[in-house]
Structure formats: structure tokens, C-alpha cells
XYZ file of C-alpha atoms in Angstrom:
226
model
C 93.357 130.202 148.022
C 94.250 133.195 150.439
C 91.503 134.689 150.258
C 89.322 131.451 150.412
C 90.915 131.443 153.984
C 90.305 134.615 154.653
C 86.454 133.776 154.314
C 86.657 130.448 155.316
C 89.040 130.422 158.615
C 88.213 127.340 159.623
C 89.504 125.614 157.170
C 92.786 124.633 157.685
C 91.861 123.539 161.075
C 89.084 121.150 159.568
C 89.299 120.497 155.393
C 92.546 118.075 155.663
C 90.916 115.867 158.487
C 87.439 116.174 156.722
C 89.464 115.168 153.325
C 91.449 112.280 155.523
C 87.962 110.952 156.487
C 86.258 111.371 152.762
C 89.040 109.220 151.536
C 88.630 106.779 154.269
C 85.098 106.531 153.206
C 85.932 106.409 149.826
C 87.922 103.560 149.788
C 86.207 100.883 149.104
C 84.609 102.408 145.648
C 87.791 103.959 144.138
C 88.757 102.049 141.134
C 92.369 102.035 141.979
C 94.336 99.057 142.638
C 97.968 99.249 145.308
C 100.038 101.327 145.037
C 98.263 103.710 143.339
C 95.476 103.930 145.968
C 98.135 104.538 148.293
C 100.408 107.018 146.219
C 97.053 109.348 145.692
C 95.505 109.051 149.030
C 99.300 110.486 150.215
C 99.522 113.044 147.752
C 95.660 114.265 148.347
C 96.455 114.768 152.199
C 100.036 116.111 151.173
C 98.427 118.417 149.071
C 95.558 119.164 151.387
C 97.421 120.386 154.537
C 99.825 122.237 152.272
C 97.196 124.561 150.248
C 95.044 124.770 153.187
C 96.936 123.948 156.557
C 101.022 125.391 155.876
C 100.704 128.391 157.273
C 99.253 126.977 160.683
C 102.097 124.452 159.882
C 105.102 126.609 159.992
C 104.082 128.228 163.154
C 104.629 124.657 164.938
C 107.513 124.465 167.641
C 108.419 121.447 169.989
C 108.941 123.128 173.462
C 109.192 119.823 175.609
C 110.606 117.195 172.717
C 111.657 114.511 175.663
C 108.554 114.743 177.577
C 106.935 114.317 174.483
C 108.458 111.597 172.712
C 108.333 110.106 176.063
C 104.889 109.915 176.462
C 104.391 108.965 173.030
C 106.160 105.883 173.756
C 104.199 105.353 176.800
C 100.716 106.109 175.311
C 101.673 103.600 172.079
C 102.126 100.567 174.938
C 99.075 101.450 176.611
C 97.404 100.879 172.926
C 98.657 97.487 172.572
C 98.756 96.724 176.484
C 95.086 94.996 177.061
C 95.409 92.700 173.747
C 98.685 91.820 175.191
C 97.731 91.123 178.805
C 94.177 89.659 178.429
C 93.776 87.011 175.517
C 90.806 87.889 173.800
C 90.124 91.107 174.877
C 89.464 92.631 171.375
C 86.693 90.069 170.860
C 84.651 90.973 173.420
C 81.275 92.330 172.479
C 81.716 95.915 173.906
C 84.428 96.403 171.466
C 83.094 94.495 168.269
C 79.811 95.409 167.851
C 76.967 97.473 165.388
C 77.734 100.583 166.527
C 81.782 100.315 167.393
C 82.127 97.670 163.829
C 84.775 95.422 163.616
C 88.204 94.902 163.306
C 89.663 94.656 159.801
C 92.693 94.846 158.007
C 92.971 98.159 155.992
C 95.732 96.497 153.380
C 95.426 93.389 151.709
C 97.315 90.528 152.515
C 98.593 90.552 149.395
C 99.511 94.805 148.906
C 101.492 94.231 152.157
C 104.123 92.316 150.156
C 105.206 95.808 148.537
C 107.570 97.818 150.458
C 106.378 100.616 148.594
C 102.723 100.492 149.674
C 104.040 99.918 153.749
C 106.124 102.607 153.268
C 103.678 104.998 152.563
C 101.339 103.711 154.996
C 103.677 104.248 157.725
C 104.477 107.798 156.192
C 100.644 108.431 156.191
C 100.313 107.015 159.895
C 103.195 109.021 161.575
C 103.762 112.646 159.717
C 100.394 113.062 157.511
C 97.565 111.933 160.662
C 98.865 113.523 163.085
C 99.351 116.598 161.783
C 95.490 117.268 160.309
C 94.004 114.859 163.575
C 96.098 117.616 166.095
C 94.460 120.599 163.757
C 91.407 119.099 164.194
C 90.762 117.561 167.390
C 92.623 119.668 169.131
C 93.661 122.836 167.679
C 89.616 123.581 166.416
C 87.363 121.500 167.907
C 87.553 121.985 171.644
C 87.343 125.774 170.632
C 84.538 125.540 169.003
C 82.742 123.801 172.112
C 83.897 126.371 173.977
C 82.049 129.076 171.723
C 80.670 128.248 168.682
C 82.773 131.833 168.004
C 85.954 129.740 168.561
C 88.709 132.273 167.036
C 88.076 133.925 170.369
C 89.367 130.815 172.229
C 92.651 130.928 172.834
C 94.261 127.280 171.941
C 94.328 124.813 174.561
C 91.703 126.399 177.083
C 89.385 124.239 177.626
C 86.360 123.834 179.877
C 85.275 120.331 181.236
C 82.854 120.099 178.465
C 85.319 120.719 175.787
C 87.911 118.147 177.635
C 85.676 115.603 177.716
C 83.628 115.634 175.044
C 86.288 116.216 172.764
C 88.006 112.904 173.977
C 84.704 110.683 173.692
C 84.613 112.038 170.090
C 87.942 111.060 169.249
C 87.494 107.894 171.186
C 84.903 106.697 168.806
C 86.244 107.576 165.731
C 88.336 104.215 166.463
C 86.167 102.133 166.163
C 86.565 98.920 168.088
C 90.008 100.591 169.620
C 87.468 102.887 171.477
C 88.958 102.389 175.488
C 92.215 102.692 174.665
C 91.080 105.453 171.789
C 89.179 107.109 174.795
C 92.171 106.934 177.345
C 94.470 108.290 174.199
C 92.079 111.252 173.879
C 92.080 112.294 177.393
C 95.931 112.020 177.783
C 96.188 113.860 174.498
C 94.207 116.881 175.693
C 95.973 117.117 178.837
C 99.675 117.316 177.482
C 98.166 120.234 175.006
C 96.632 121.574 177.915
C 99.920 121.260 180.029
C 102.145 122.503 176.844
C 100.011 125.151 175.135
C 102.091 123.430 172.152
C 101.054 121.895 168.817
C 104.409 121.162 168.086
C 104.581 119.060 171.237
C 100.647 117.520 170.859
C 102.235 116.563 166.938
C 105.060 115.474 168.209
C 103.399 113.312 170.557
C 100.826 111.645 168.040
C 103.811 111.156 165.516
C 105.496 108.596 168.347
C 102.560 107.006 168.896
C 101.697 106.201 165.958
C 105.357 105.749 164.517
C 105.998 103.464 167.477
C 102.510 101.338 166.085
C 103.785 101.249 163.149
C 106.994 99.792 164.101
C 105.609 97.158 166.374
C 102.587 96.300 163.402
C 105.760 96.200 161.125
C 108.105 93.568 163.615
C 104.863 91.391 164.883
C 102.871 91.435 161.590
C 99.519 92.646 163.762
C 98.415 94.717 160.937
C 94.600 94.789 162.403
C 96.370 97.931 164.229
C 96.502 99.715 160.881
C 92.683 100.423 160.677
């Protein structure tokens, strides 16, 4: 595997989130029934950013953990904000549509009746994404937009280009959630811009998405679990 790396250095900045979206794609053709889907998909990105990702992993400090967990917090309400404050919003035609698809519920009805498969989903949601999106989106990605030779790229510099596009991107790989996926993005890139940190940009994307999780969990909106 080391020397895989060595050849290959991109990979542990892109093979778990390229594995994450595989499965994703997947899905609907593995012959596995819950839990089991949900036992393998966790041990496949488990496995994934250990053999390819740990030594990125261990590197990872939190600098700023308040400001972090703060905004976190904030950027969580700011998801759920327009469904709360405008009835209907989600239905509107700029966010269900061909291109954005629409919203659908990722478990079963019935799997979400076993504490075992929510648990795992939450475990997936706020210590497994984050982890291989943050390698990804913003550890590689804006890099490589910067120069296609992005191990000369020092993390976090970015150039307008690289901040923007880099958001839109993410934006759209949610789907009918792209606004608020869009506004995410763009907050996202800033705080790793601001921190230099991807402890901190982790940390932040673990709230978020732990604090979803918690409020999909109390109000039973599980369409937020895409």
C-alpha cells in the first residue's frame, strides 16, 4: 500500500470520497438487506480512509475548537432554516427538478425501526463524511484548480476560481439541498481559508452534520438523510 501512495499521491485525498460516492451509486443493486448494507458500507469507508487516508489523518489538529463547533451549529440551522420559515420551499421547482432530482428517503421506513441501522447512519454522517468530503473538497480539489500540479499548492490557498468553483461543485452534489449546499460550501472554504486547519474544517462538518442528525433523529425529518 505504501508504495501504491508513493505513485499514486492523490489518493488519499480522493479514493475514500470516490469509494463514498461508488457505494452511494451502488446502492440500489447490492443484494444486501439492513443492517448488513449498513454494517459494510461503514466498514468499506472505515477501511478506506484507514489504508489509504491515516496518515493524512493523524496529522489533523483542532486549533479554534469553539469557533468551530460554533459555526457548525450555526451552519446546521441555516440547513434547515428555509424549510422551516417558508412552507413549501423544498417543493419548488428550482430545487426538485431533472437535473437537481428529488428528495427521497435514503432508509426505509421500515430499517429505521433498528437502532442499530440509525446508529450507524449517524456514525457514517458525523465522523466517516466528513472526514473523506474535507480530504476531498477541500484538502485536494481546490489545489488541483489551482494547478493541475496541486502538491505545489499549499492547503487552503485558493484563488477566486478555486473558491468558487469548488463551492458550486459541492453545492450540487446535494442534490435538491443545492442553496443551502451552495451557501455551506462557501462558508466551508472560508473557515479553511481563515484556519489553514483540517482539524478545524472536520471539526466543523462533524457538527453540522451531527447536529442534522440529531434534529432528523428528535423531528423524524429523515428526507435530511439523503
Amino acid at each position: 500500500m505504501n508504495s501504491l501512495l508513493t505513485k499514486y499521491p492523490v489518493l488519499p485525498w480522493v479514493a475514500p470520497f470516490a469509494i463514498f460516492m461508488a457505494l452511494l451509486a451502488a446502492a440500489p443493486y447490492l443484494p444486501l438487506v439492513q443492517p448488513w448494507e449498513s454494517i459494510v458500507r461503514v466498514g468499506i469507508l472505515v477501511a478506506a480512509l484507514v489504508a489509504f487516508s491515516g496518515s493524512i489523518i493523524r496529522t489533523f489538529r483542532v486549533q479554534h475548537a469553539v469557533g468551530s463547533v460554533l459555526l457548525g451549529v450555526a451552519v446546521c440551522a441555516m440547513w434547515v432554516a428555509p424549510d422551516l420559515l417558508v412552507p413549501g420551499w423544498r417543493s419548488h421547482w428550482l430545487f426538485q427538478n431533472s437535473l437537481t432530482g428529488s428528495i427521497t428517503n435514503s432508509i426505509a421506513p421500515a430499517d429505521l425501526a433498528d437502532p442499530l441501522v440509525v446508529t450507524l447512519r449517524m456514525v457514517r454522517a458525523t465522523l466517516l463524511v466528513p472526514i473523506l468530503e474535507e480530504l476531498f473538497w477541500r484538502g485536494w480539489l481546490p489545489r488541483w484548480i489551482v494547478n493541475p500540479n496541486w502538491q505545489t499548492v499549499p492547503l487552503a490557498r485558493y484563488t477566486t476560481m478555486a473558491f468558487v468553483a469548488s463551492s458550486v461543485l459541492f453545492a450540487l452534489e446535494h442534490g435538491p439541498y443545492w442553496e443551502v449546499g451552495l451557501l455551506c460550501g462557501l462558508i466551508y472554504n472560508w473557515w479553511f481559508w481563515k484556519t489553514k486547519s483540517l482539524g478545524d474544517i472536520v471539526l466543523v462538518h462533524a457538527v453540522t452534520n451531527g447536529a442534522l442528525s440529531a434534529y432528523v433523529f428528535a423531528t423524524g425529518k429523515y428526507e435530511y438523510w439523503m
